[in-house]
Short mmCIF file of C-alpha atoms and ligand atoms in Angstrom, two decimals:
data_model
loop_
_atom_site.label_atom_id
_atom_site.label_comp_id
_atom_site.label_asym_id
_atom_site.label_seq_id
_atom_site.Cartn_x
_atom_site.Cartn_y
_atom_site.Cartn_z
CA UNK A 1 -4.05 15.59 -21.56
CA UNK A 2 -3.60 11.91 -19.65
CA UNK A 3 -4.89 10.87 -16.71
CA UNK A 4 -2.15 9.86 -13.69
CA UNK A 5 -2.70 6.23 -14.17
CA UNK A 6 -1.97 6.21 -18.37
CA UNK A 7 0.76 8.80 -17.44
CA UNK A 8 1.98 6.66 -14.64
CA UNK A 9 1.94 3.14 -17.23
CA UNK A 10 3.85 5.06 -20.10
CA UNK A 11 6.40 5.28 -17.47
CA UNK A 12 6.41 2.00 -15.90
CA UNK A 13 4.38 -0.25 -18.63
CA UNK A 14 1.10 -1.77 -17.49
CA UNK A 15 0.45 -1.50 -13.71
CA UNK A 16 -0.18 -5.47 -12.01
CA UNK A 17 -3.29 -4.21 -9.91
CA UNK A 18 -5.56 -1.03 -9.68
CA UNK A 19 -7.14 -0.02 -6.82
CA UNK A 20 -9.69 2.55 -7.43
CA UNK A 21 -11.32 2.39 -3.93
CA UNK A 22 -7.42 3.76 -2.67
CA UNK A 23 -6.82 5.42 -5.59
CA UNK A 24 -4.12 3.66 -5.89
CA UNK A 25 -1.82 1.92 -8.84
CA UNK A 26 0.73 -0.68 -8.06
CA UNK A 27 3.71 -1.70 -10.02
CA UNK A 28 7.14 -3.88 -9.62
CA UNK A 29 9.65 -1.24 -8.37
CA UNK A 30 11.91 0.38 -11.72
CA UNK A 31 14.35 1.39 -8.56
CA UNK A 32 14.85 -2.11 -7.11
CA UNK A 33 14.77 -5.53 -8.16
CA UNK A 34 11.21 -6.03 -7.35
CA UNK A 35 9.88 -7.99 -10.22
CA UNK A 36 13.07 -10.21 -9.87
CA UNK A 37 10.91 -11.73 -7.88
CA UNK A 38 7.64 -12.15 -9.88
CA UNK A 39 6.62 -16.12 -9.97
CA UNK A 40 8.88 -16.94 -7.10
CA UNK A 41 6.18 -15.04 -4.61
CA UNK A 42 7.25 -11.78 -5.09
CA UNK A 43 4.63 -9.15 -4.85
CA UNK A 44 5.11 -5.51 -6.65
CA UNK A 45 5.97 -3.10 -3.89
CA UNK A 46 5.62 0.18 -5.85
CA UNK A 47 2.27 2.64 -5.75
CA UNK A 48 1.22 5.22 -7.62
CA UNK A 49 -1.86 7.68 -5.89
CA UNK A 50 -4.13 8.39 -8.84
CA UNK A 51 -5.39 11.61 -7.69
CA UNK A 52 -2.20 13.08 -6.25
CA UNK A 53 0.67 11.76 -8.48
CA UNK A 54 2.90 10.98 -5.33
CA UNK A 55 4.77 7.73 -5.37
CA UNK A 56 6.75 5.34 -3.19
CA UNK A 57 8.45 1.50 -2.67
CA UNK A 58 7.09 -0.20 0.32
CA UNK A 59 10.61 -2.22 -0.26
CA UNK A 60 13.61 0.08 -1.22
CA UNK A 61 11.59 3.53 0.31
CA UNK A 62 12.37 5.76 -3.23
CA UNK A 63 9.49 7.96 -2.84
CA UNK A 64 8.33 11.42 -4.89
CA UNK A 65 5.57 14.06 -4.61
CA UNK A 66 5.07 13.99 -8.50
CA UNK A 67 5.20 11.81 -11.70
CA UNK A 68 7.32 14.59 -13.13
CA UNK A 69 10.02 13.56 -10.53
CA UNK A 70 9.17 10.02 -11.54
CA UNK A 71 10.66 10.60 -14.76
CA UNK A 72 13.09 12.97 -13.89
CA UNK A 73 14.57 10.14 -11.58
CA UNK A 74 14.04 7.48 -14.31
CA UNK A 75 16.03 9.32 -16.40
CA UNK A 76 13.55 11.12 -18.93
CA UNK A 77 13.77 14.62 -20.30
CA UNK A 78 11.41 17.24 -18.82
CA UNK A 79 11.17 19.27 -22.17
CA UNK A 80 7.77 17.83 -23.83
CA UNK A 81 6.39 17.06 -20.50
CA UNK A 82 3.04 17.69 -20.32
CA UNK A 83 1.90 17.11 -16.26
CA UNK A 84 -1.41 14.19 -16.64
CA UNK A 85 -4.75 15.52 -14.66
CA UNK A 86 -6.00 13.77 -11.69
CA UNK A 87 -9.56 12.43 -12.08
CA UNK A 88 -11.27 12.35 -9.37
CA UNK A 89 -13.08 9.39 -8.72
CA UNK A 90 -17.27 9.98 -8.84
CA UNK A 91 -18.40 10.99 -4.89
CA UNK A 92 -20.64 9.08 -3.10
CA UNK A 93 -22.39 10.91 -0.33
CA UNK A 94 -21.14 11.08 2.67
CA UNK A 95 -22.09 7.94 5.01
CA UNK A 96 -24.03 8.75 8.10
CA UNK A 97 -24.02 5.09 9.59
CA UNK A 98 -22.91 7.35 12.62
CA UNK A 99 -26.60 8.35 12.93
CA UNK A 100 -28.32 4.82 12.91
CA UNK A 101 -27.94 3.72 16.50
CA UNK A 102 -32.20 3.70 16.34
CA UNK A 103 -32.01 1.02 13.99
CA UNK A 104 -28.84 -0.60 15.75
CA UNK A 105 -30.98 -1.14 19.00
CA UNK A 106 -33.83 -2.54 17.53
CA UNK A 107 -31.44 -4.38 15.35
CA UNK A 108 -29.80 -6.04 18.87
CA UNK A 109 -32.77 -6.65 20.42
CA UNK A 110 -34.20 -8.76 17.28
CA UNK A 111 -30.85 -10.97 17.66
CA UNK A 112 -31.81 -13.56 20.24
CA UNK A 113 -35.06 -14.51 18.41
CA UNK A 114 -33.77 -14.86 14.92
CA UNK A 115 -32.18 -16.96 12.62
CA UNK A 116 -29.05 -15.25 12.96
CA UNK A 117 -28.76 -16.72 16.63
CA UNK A 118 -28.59 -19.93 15.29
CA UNK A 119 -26.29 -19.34 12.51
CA UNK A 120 -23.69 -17.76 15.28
CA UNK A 121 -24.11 -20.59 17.34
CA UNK A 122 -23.18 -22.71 13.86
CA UNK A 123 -20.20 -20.69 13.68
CA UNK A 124 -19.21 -21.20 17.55
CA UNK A 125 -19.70 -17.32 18.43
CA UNK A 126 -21.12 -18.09 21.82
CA UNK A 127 -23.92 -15.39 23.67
CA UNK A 128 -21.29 -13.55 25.74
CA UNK A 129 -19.21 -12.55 22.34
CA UNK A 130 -22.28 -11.50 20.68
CA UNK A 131 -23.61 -9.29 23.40
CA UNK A 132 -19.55 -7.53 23.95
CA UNK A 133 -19.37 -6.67 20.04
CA UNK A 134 -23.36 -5.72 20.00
CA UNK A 135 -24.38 -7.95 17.42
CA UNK A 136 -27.75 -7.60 15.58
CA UNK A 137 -30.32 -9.31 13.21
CA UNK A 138 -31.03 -6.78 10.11
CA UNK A 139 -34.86 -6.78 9.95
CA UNK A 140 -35.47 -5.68 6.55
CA UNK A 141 -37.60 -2.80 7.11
CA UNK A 142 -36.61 -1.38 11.18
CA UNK A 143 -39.50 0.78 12.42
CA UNK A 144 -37.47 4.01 12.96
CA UNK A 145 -38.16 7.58 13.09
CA UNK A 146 -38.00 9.47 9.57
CA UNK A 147 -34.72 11.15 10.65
CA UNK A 148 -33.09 7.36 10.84
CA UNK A 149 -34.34 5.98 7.40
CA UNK A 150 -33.36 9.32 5.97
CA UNK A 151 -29.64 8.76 7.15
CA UNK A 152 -30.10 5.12 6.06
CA UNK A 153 -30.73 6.49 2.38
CA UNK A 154 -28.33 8.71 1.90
CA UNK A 155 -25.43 6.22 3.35
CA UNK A 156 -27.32 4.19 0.49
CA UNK A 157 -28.53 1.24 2.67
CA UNK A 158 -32.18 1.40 1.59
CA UNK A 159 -33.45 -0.18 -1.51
CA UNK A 160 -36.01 1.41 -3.68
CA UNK A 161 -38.66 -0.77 -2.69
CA UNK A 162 -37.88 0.49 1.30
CA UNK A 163 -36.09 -2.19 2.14
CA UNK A 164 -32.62 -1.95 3.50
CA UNK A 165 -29.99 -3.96 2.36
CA UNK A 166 -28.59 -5.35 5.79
CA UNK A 167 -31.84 -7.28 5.58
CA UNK A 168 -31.18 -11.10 6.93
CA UNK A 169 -27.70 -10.31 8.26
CA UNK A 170 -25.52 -10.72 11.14
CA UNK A 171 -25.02 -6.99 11.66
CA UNK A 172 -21.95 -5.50 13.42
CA UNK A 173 -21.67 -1.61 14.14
CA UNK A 174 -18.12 -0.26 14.91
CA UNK A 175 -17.54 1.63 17.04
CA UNK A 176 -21.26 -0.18 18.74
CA UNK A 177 -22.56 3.37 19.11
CA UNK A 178 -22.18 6.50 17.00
CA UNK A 179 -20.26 3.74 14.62
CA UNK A 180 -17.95 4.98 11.23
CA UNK A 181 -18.62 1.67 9.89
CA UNK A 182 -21.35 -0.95 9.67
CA UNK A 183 -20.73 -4.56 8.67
CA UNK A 184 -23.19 -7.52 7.77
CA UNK A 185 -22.84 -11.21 7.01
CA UNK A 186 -25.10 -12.30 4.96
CA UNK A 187 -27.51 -15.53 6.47
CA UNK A 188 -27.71 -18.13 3.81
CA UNK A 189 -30.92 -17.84 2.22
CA UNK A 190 -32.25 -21.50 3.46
CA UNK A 191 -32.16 -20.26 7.33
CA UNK A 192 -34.19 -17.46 6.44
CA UNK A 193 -38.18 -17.28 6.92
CA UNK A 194 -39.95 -16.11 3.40
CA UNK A 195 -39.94 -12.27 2.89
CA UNK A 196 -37.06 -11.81 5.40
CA UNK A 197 -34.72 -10.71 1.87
CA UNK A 198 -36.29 -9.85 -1.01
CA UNK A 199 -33.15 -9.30 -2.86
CA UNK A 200 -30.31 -11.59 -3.64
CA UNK A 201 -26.45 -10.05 -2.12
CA UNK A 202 -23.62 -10.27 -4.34
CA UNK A 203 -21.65 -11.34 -2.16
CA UNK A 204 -22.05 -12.57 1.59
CA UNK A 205 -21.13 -9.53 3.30
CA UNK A 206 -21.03 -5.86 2.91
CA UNK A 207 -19.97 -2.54 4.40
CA UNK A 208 -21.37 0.61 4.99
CA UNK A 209 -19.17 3.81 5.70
CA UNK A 210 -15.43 5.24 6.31
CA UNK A 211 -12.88 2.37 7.04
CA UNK A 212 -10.52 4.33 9.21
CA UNK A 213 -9.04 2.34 11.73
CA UNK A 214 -8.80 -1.52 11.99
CA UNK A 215 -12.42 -2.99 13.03
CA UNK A 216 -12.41 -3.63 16.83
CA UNK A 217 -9.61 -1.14 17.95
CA UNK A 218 -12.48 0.39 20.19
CA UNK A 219 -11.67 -2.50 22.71
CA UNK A 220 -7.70 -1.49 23.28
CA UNK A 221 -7.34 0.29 26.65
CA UNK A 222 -4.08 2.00 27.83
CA UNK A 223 -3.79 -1.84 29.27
CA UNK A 224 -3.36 -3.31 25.70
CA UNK A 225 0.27 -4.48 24.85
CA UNK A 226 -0.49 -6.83 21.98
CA UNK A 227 -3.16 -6.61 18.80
CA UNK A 228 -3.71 -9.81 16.71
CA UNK A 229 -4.84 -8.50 13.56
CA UNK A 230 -7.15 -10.39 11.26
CA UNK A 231 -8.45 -10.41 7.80
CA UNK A 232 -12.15 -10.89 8.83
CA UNK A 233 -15.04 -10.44 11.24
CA UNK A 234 -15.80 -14.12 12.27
CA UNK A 235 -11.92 -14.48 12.80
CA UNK A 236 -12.49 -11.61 14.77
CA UNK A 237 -15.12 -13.09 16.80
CA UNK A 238 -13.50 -16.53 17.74
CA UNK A 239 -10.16 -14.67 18.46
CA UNK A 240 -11.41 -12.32 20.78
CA UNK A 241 -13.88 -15.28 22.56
CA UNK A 242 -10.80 -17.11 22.96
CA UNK A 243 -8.95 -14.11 24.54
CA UNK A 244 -11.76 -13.96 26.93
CA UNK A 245 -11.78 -17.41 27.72
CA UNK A 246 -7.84 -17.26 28.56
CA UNK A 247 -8.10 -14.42 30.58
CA UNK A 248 -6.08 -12.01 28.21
CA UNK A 249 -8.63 -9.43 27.23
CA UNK A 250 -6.79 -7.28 29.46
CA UNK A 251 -3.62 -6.92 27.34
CA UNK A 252 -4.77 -8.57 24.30
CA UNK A 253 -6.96 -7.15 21.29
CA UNK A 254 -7.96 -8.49 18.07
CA UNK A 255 -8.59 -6.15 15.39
CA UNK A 256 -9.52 -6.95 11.95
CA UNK A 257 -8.92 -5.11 8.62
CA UNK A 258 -12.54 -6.13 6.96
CA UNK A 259 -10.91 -7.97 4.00
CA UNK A 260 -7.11 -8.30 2.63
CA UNK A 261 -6.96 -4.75 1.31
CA UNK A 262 -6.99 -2.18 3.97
CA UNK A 263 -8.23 1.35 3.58
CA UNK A 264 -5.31 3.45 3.16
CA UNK A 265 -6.43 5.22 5.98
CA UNK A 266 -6.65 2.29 7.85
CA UNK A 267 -3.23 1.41 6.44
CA UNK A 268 -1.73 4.90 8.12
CA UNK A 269 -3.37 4.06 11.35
CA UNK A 270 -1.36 0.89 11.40
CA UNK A 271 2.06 3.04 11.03
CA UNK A 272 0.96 5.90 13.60
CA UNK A 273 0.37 3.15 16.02
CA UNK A 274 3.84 1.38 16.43
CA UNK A 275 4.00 0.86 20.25
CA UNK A 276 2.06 -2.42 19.95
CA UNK A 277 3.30 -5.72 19.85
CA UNK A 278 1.44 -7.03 16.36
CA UNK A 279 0.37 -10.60 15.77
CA UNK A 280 -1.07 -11.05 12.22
CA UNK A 281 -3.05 -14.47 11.61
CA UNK A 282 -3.65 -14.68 8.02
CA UNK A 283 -6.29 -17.07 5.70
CA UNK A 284 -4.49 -19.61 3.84
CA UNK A 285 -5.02 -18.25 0.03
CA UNK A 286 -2.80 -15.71 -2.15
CA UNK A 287 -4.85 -12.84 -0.72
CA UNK A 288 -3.44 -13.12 2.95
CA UNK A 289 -0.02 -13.53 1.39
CA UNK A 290 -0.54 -10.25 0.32
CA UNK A 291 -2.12 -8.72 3.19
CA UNK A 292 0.65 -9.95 5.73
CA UNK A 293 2.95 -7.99 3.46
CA UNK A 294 0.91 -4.95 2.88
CA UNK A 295 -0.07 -4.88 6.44
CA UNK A 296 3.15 -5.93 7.99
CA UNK A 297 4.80 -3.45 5.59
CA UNK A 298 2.73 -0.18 7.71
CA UNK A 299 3.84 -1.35 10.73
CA UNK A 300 7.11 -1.81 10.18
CA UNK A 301 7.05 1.82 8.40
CA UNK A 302 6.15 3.01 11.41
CA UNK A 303 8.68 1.70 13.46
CA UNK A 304 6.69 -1.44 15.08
CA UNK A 305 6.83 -4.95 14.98
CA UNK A 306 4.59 -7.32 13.24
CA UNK A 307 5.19 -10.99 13.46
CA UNK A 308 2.78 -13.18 11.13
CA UNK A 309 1.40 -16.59 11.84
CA UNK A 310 -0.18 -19.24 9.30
CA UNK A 311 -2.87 -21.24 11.40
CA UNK A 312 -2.33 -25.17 10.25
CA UNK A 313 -4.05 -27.20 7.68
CA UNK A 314 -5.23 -24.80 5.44
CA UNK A 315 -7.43 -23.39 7.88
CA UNK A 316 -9.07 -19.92 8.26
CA UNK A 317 -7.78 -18.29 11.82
CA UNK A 318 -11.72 -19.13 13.06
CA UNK A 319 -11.90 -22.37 12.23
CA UNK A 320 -8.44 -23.48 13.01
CA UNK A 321 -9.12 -21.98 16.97
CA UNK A 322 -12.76 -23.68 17.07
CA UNK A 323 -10.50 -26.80 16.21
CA UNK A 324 -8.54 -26.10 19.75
CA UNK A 325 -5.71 -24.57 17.97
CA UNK A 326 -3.82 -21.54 19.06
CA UNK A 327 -0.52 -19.81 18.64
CA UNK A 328 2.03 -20.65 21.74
CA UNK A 329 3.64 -17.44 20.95
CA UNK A 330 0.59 -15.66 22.00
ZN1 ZN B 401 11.76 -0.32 -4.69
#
């Protein structure tokens, strides 16, 4: 017996990227001239689920419920076909960030004086945006009720020591209450006072919970025409502070997909959602390449528009609109 992804690679050869947190494969389309285009900036547009078997081109559309019709339609003979198991993927338990609005409040009101004030102000996130997106400070241990730190530990936040891992973060909850995601920038370790982190993050931000819609989407009203979408939370921030500053909240929203590869459900949110006029502001690296397609490729599934901008110089979409830039076509 195989597993879908070895099953799936006899098939196709090697896949060019797995994504286990989507349980999903990708390969250059056998159905289209997809990796015609490999070295010239050509990305593979074909996926493979790895629990379900189903496939499909983002580019030419061929699309099947099974890998048996992948090789039926490839031209291979169903006689020693043996159909691969899915593997599920070890379970985490479920996240119950949706429970930790205790810790959220006393996480806001540590915000004004702590370190991460400062740092926001470093980044240009002026008071107002802070207080609309309910920013807090992670205090490394929040005095909560027992109910609280138990939903803290099993959405695996708290450390063995009792700790939780937001500690020394600028925290973000979204939705702000009751959210299905929680999201922390890390302070660099210099601004902090001793003790504040007694561990050191792998990287300088993390995420708590179920990714199911783009981050900020709370804000659209039956008002909003337009969503500039964005790869991460301080573009986020700056974009929507500069919406507010122009007087466009009203019709305006940014979103942002916490990193260049969306949640598939996030991904499907994108194509059930094609009445909006989308604006997608990229980072400058081979990542947001990527993302405008994968991103731009949902909408357009979906029927909507999508229309992708490259801020100047190199820039990241927050610093470029700190430097006074931003898009006349918005
Ligand atoms: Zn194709």
């Amino acid at each position: 017996m195989q597993d879908i992804l070895s099953a799936a690679e006899e098939l196709l050869g090697p896949a060019v990227k797995v994504e286990r947190n989507r349980d999903w494969a990708v390969f250059w389309c056998p159905f289209h001239d997809d990796a015609g285009r490999m070295g010239q900036g050509g990305h593979p547009n074909f996926g493979v689920h790895l629990v379900k078997g189903y496939w499909k081109c983002l580019r030419c559309g061929a699309s099947g419920g099974s890998l048996r019709s992948l090789r039926q339609k490839l031209g291979g003979s169903d006689a020693d076909w043996v159909p691969p198991v899915s593997v599920p993927r070890p379970t985490r338990p479920p996240s119950q960030v949706g429970l930790l609005d205790e810790a959220l409040s006393e996480a806001r009101s540590a915000l004004q004086p702590s370190p991460a004030w400062t740092y926001l102000a470093s980044r240009g996130v002026l008071p107002y945006t802070a207080l609309v997106y309910g920013l807090g400070y992670g205090l490394p241990r929040p005095r909560v009720h027992r109910q609280t730190q138990d939903a803290a530990r099993r959405s695996l936040m708290v450390r063995k020591d009792g700790s939780w891992l937001w500690a020394g973060s600028v925290l973000y909850a979204d939705p702000p209450s009751h959210p299905t995601v929680l999201n922390v920038r890390y302070l660099p370790e210099d601004l902090l006072p001793n003790g504040a982190r007694t561990f050191t993050p792998k990287k300088n931000h993390k995420t708590w919970g179920d990714r199911l819609q783009p981050l900020g989407s709370w804000r659209i009203t039956p008002a909003t025409r337009s969503l500039i979408v964005l790869e991460g939370f301080f573009d986020l921030l700056l974009t929507a502070q500069k919406l507010h500053q122009l007087g466009r909240d009203a019709d305006t929203v940014a979103v942002y997909t916490n990193g260049s590869s969306p949640s598939a459900k996030m991904l499907d949110w994108f194509r059930l959602h094609p009445a909006y006029e989308y604006i997608l502001l990229s980072d400058p690296d081979p990542a947001g390449e990527e993302w405008i397609q994968t991103v731009s490729a949902a909408i357009r599934h979906g029927g909507g528009q999508a229309h992708a901008i490259r801020p100047p110089g190199r820039l990241d979409p927050d610093e470029a609109i700190l430097g006074g830039w931003w898009p006349s076509e918005i």
